[in-house]
Amino acid sequence: MTTVTEDVSLEGLRDALGLLKDREQVALRLLESSAKHSFDPDKELDWDAPLEEGKWFWPPELVSLYGTPMWKRMSEEQRFDLARHEAASLASLGIWFEIILMQLLVRHIYDKSVTSNHVRYALTEIADECRHSMMFARMIQKGGAPTYPVTRLNHNLARVLKTVSTTPGSFACTLLGEEILDWMQRLTFPDERVQTLVRGVTRIHVVEEARHVRYAREELRRQMVTAPAWERQLTRLSCGEAARVFSLAFVNPEVYTNVGLDRREAVAQVQASGHRREVMQTGAKRLTDFLDDIGVMRGVGRRLWRSSGLLA
């Protein structure tokens, strides 16, 4: 990640979305929002309440196999079980992303003024992500499904990302990890078919992630205006590759084996599912539109996004 000892003056600078906002003012507003709307999941949620009979762990329409021939053959019990395992898989993926994000944020602020609002908010966000990771882990345990780590290859690719990522590349990858899951969770927390605990977890995450998305979007816009051409190009490539990896890792195929399904057939049907493609592209659309507007979705990077299936 590029380190800068002094912030570049952005007075009068703009991109396709308009005039860039003052970094310190943005951070101050986010700090004020954090003071009013932050949660302690250990106290906010009733972890001792029993799970509710006949309720989903994830909205069925967001389960990967929904609408496929295999889904139509599955019993209702097996569908519920798959949703439970996919919720655990997504929570596991979320923890992986948040641990990466925390390290990238620490690198971002390492050379910046520790008394600035920008650094204070980054530290606030890191504290949020610590709570989120613990909350997701506790939800996995409560649901009784196993954790679903990413593949060894992707785990080690993330080591490389954390070492060599540029500042704009880091914030672009941050948005990739946050915005698609955020879209799904916005559908989940008001859904009364879903377990109360899961709805509570997603509600907390949605409220706090809205600030994280704002912080990352504002900083990525700033970086894409001020970064040198080589760094902007590298960001396009790394973001496109991250999208490809993310789409493959989104649901761990082991979930199918663990609910008694043929893994290869299940993966093939998910890949062929028009409904699943629409879900993923709809979930990514707000992000891909934004990245397109600020110049990230160009050249080879755009082709990588298309190959990921997240860009229509």
Short mmCIF file of C-alpha atoms in Angstrom, two decimals, residues 56-230:
data_model
loop_
_atom_site.label_atom_id
_atom_site.label_comp_id
_atom_site.label_asym_id
_atom_site.label_seq_id
_atom_site.Cartn_x
_atom_site.Cartn_y
_atom_site.Cartn_z
CA TRP A 56 -34.48 -20.06 7.63
CA PHE A 57 -30.88 -19.08 8.29
CA TRP A 58 -30.80 -17.24 4.97
CA PRO A 59 -33.62 -16.15 2.64
CA PRO A 60 -34.29 -19.07 0.27
CA GLU A 61 -34.10 -16.84 -2.82
CA LEU A 62 -30.49 -16.05 -1.89
CA VAL A 63 -29.46 -19.70 -1.47
CA SER A 64 -27.18 -20.67 -4.34
CA LEU A 65 -29.25 -23.58 -5.65
CA TYR A 66 -32.61 -21.80 -5.48
CA GLY A 67 -34.75 -22.48 -8.57
CA THR A 68 -32.43 -25.12 -10.03
CA PRO A 69 -33.56 -28.68 -10.90
CA MET A 70 -31.64 -29.93 -7.86
CA TRP A 71 -33.46 -27.45 -5.60
CA LYS A 72 -36.81 -28.70 -6.91
CA ARG A 73 -35.83 -32.28 -6.02
CA MET A 74 -34.64 -31.41 -2.51
CA SER A 75 -36.83 -31.94 0.53
CA GLU A 76 -37.84 -28.88 2.55
CA GLU A 77 -35.62 -30.10 5.38
CA GLN A 78 -32.63 -30.32 3.04
CA ARG A 79 -33.31 -26.81 1.72
CA PHE A 80 -33.36 -25.43 5.27
CA ASP A 81 -30.13 -27.29 6.02
CA LEU A 82 -28.43 -25.91 2.91
CA ALA A 83 -29.44 -22.37 3.90
CA ARG A 84 -27.94 -22.94 7.36
CA HIS A 85 -24.64 -24.14 5.90
CA GLU A 86 -24.52 -21.35 3.33
CA ALA A 87 -25.07 -18.78 6.09
CA ALA A 88 -22.07 -20.29 7.89
CA SER A 89 -20.07 -20.23 4.66
CA LEU A 90 -20.85 -16.56 4.06
CA ALA A 91 -20.06 -15.67 7.67
CA SER A 92 -16.73 -17.49 7.35
CA LEU A 93 -16.00 -15.57 4.16
CA GLY A 94 -16.98 -12.34 5.90
CA ILE A 95 -14.53 -12.97 8.75
CA TRP A 96 -11.74 -13.67 6.24
CA PHE A 97 -12.45 -10.42 4.42
CA GLU A 98 -12.68 -8.40 7.61
CA ILE A 99 -9.35 -9.67 8.90
CA ILE A 100 -7.79 -8.65 5.57
CA LEU A 101 -9.54 -5.27 5.73
CA MET A 102 -8.28 -4.57 9.24
CA GLN A 103 -4.70 -5.17 8.15
CA LEU A 104 -5.12 -2.96 5.07
CA LEU A 105 -6.58 -0.15 7.18
CA VAL A 106 -3.68 -0.31 9.62
CA ARG A 107 -1.26 -0.04 6.70
CA HIS A 108 -3.24 2.87 5.26
CA ILE A 109 -2.96 4.98 8.42
CA TYR A 110 0.59 3.98 9.42
CA ASP A 111 2.20 7.18 8.08
CA LYS A 112 -0.71 9.54 8.68
CA SER A 113 -1.32 11.96 11.51
CA VAL A 114 -2.61 10.03 14.52
CA THR A 115 -4.66 13.04 15.67
CA SER A 116 -6.54 13.44 12.37
CA ASN A 117 -10.23 12.59 12.07
CA HIS A 118 -9.33 10.33 9.15
CA VAL A 119 -7.11 8.13 11.33
CA ARG A 120 -9.52 8.26 14.27
CA TYR A 121 -12.29 6.97 12.05
CA ALA A 122 -10.08 4.22 10.59
CA LEU A 123 -9.38 3.03 14.13
CA THR A 124 -13.11 3.19 14.89
CA GLU A 125 -13.82 1.07 11.83
CA ILE A 126 -11.19 -1.47 12.87
CA ALA A 127 -12.95 -1.76 16.24
CA ASP A 128 -16.25 -2.29 14.39
CA GLU A 129 -14.70 -5.04 12.26
CA CYS A 130 -13.31 -6.79 15.34
CA ARG A 131 -16.82 -6.94 16.79
CA HIS A 132 -18.29 -8.08 13.47
CA SER A 133 -15.80 -10.93 13.15
CA MET A 134 -16.55 -12.15 16.66
CA MET A 135 -20.29 -11.78 16.00
CA PHE A 136 -20.11 -13.85 12.80
CA ALA A 137 -18.06 -16.53 14.54
CA ARG A 138 -20.59 -16.73 17.36
CA MET A 139 -23.46 -16.99 14.85
CA ILE A 140 -21.71 -19.91 13.12
CA GLN A 141 -21.34 -21.68 16.45
CA LYS A 142 -24.97 -21.03 17.39
CA GLY A 143 -26.20 -22.45 14.09
CA GLY A 144 -24.25 -25.67 14.54
CA ALA A 145 -22.65 -25.65 11.09
CA PRO A 146 -18.87 -25.87 10.62
CA THR A 147 -16.67 -22.97 9.58
CA TYR A 148 -15.88 -22.84 5.87
CA PRO A 149 -12.40 -21.43 5.23
CA VAL A 150 -11.40 -20.34 1.74
CA THR A 151 -9.05 -22.57 -0.23
CA ARG A 152 -5.37 -22.64 0.67
CA LEU A 153 -4.61 -20.93 -2.65
CA ASN A 154 -6.98 -18.01 -1.96
CA HIS A 155 -5.79 -17.82 1.64
CA ASN A 156 -2.21 -17.38 0.45
CA LEU A 157 -3.18 -15.06 -2.42
CA ALA A 158 -4.60 -12.78 0.27
CA ARG A 159 -1.17 -12.75 1.94
CA VAL A 160 0.23 -11.36 -1.30
CA LEU A 161 -2.59 -8.81 -1.56
CA LYS A 162 -1.95 -7.55 1.97
CA THR A 163 1.75 -7.13 1.15
CA VAL A 164 1.69 -5.48 -2.27
CA SER A 165 -1.71 -3.79 -2.53
CA THR A 166 -1.75 -0.13 -3.47
CA THR A 167 -3.94 2.23 -1.47
CA PRO A 168 -6.66 2.51 -4.18
CA GLY A 169 -6.44 -1.25 -4.76
CA SER A 170 -7.04 -1.86 -1.07
CA PHE A 171 -10.14 0.32 -0.95
CA ALA A 172 -11.51 -1.17 -4.19
CA CYS A 173 -11.15 -4.68 -2.74
CA THR A 174 -12.70 -3.48 0.51
CA LEU A 175 -15.83 -2.37 -1.34
CA LEU A 176 -15.98 -5.67 -3.22
CA GLY A 177 -16.01 -7.56 0.08
CA GLU A 178 -18.57 -5.26 1.69
CA GLU A 179 -21.17 -4.16 -0.84
CA ILE A 180 -22.47 -7.46 -2.25
CA LEU A 181 -22.88 -9.00 1.19
CA ASP A 182 -24.44 -5.75 2.37
CA TRP A 183 -27.06 -5.94 -0.40
CA MET A 184 -27.97 -9.49 0.66
CA GLN A 185 -28.12 -8.55 4.31
CA ARG A 186 -30.45 -5.64 3.58
CA LEU A 187 -32.87 -8.24 2.22
CA THR A 188 -32.31 -10.52 5.20
CA PHE A 189 -32.79 -8.43 8.34
CA PRO A 190 -36.43 -7.41 7.62
CA ASP A 191 -37.39 -10.94 6.43
CA GLU A 192 -39.59 -12.54 9.09
CA ARG A 193 -39.01 -16.00 7.58
CA VAL A 194 -35.42 -15.81 8.84
CA GLN A 195 -34.13 -16.71 12.32
CA THR A 196 -34.38 -13.75 14.71
CA LEU A 197 -30.71 -14.08 15.65
CA VAL A 198 -29.58 -13.97 12.00
CA ARG A 199 -31.78 -10.94 11.38
CA GLY A 200 -30.22 -9.22 14.38
CA VAL A 201 -26.70 -9.99 13.18
CA THR A 202 -27.41 -8.66 9.69
CA ARG A 203 -29.14 -5.53 11.04
CA ILE A 204 -26.09 -4.59 13.11
CA HIS A 205 -23.78 -5.28 10.21
CA VAL A 206 -25.84 -3.24 7.73
CA VAL A 207 -26.01 -0.18 10.01
CA GLU A 208 -22.29 -0.15 10.76
CA GLU A 209 -21.14 -1.18 7.28
CA ALA A 210 -22.92 1.81 5.74
CA ARG A 211 -20.25 4.01 7.37
CA HIS A 212 -17.45 1.71 6.20
CA VAL A 213 -18.71 1.85 2.62
CA ARG A 214 -18.89 5.65 2.73
CA TYR A 215 -15.32 5.88 4.06
CA ALA A 216 -13.97 3.49 1.41
CA ARG A 217 -15.86 5.14 -1.46
CA GLU A 218 -14.67 8.63 -0.55
CA GLU A 219 -11.08 7.48 -0.18
CA LEU A 220 -11.12 5.47 -3.41
CA ARG A 221 -12.44 8.49 -5.32
CA ARG A 222 -9.64 10.58 -3.83
CA GLN A 223 -7.01 7.99 -4.72
CA MET A 224 -8.22 7.56 -8.31
CA VAL A 225 -7.88 11.33 -8.81
CA THR A 226 -4.44 11.72 -7.23
CA ALA A 227 -2.66 8.37 -7.87
CA PRO A 228 -0.15 8.07 -10.71
CA ALA A 229 -1.27 6.36 -13.92
CA TRP A 230 0.58 3.11 -13.15
#
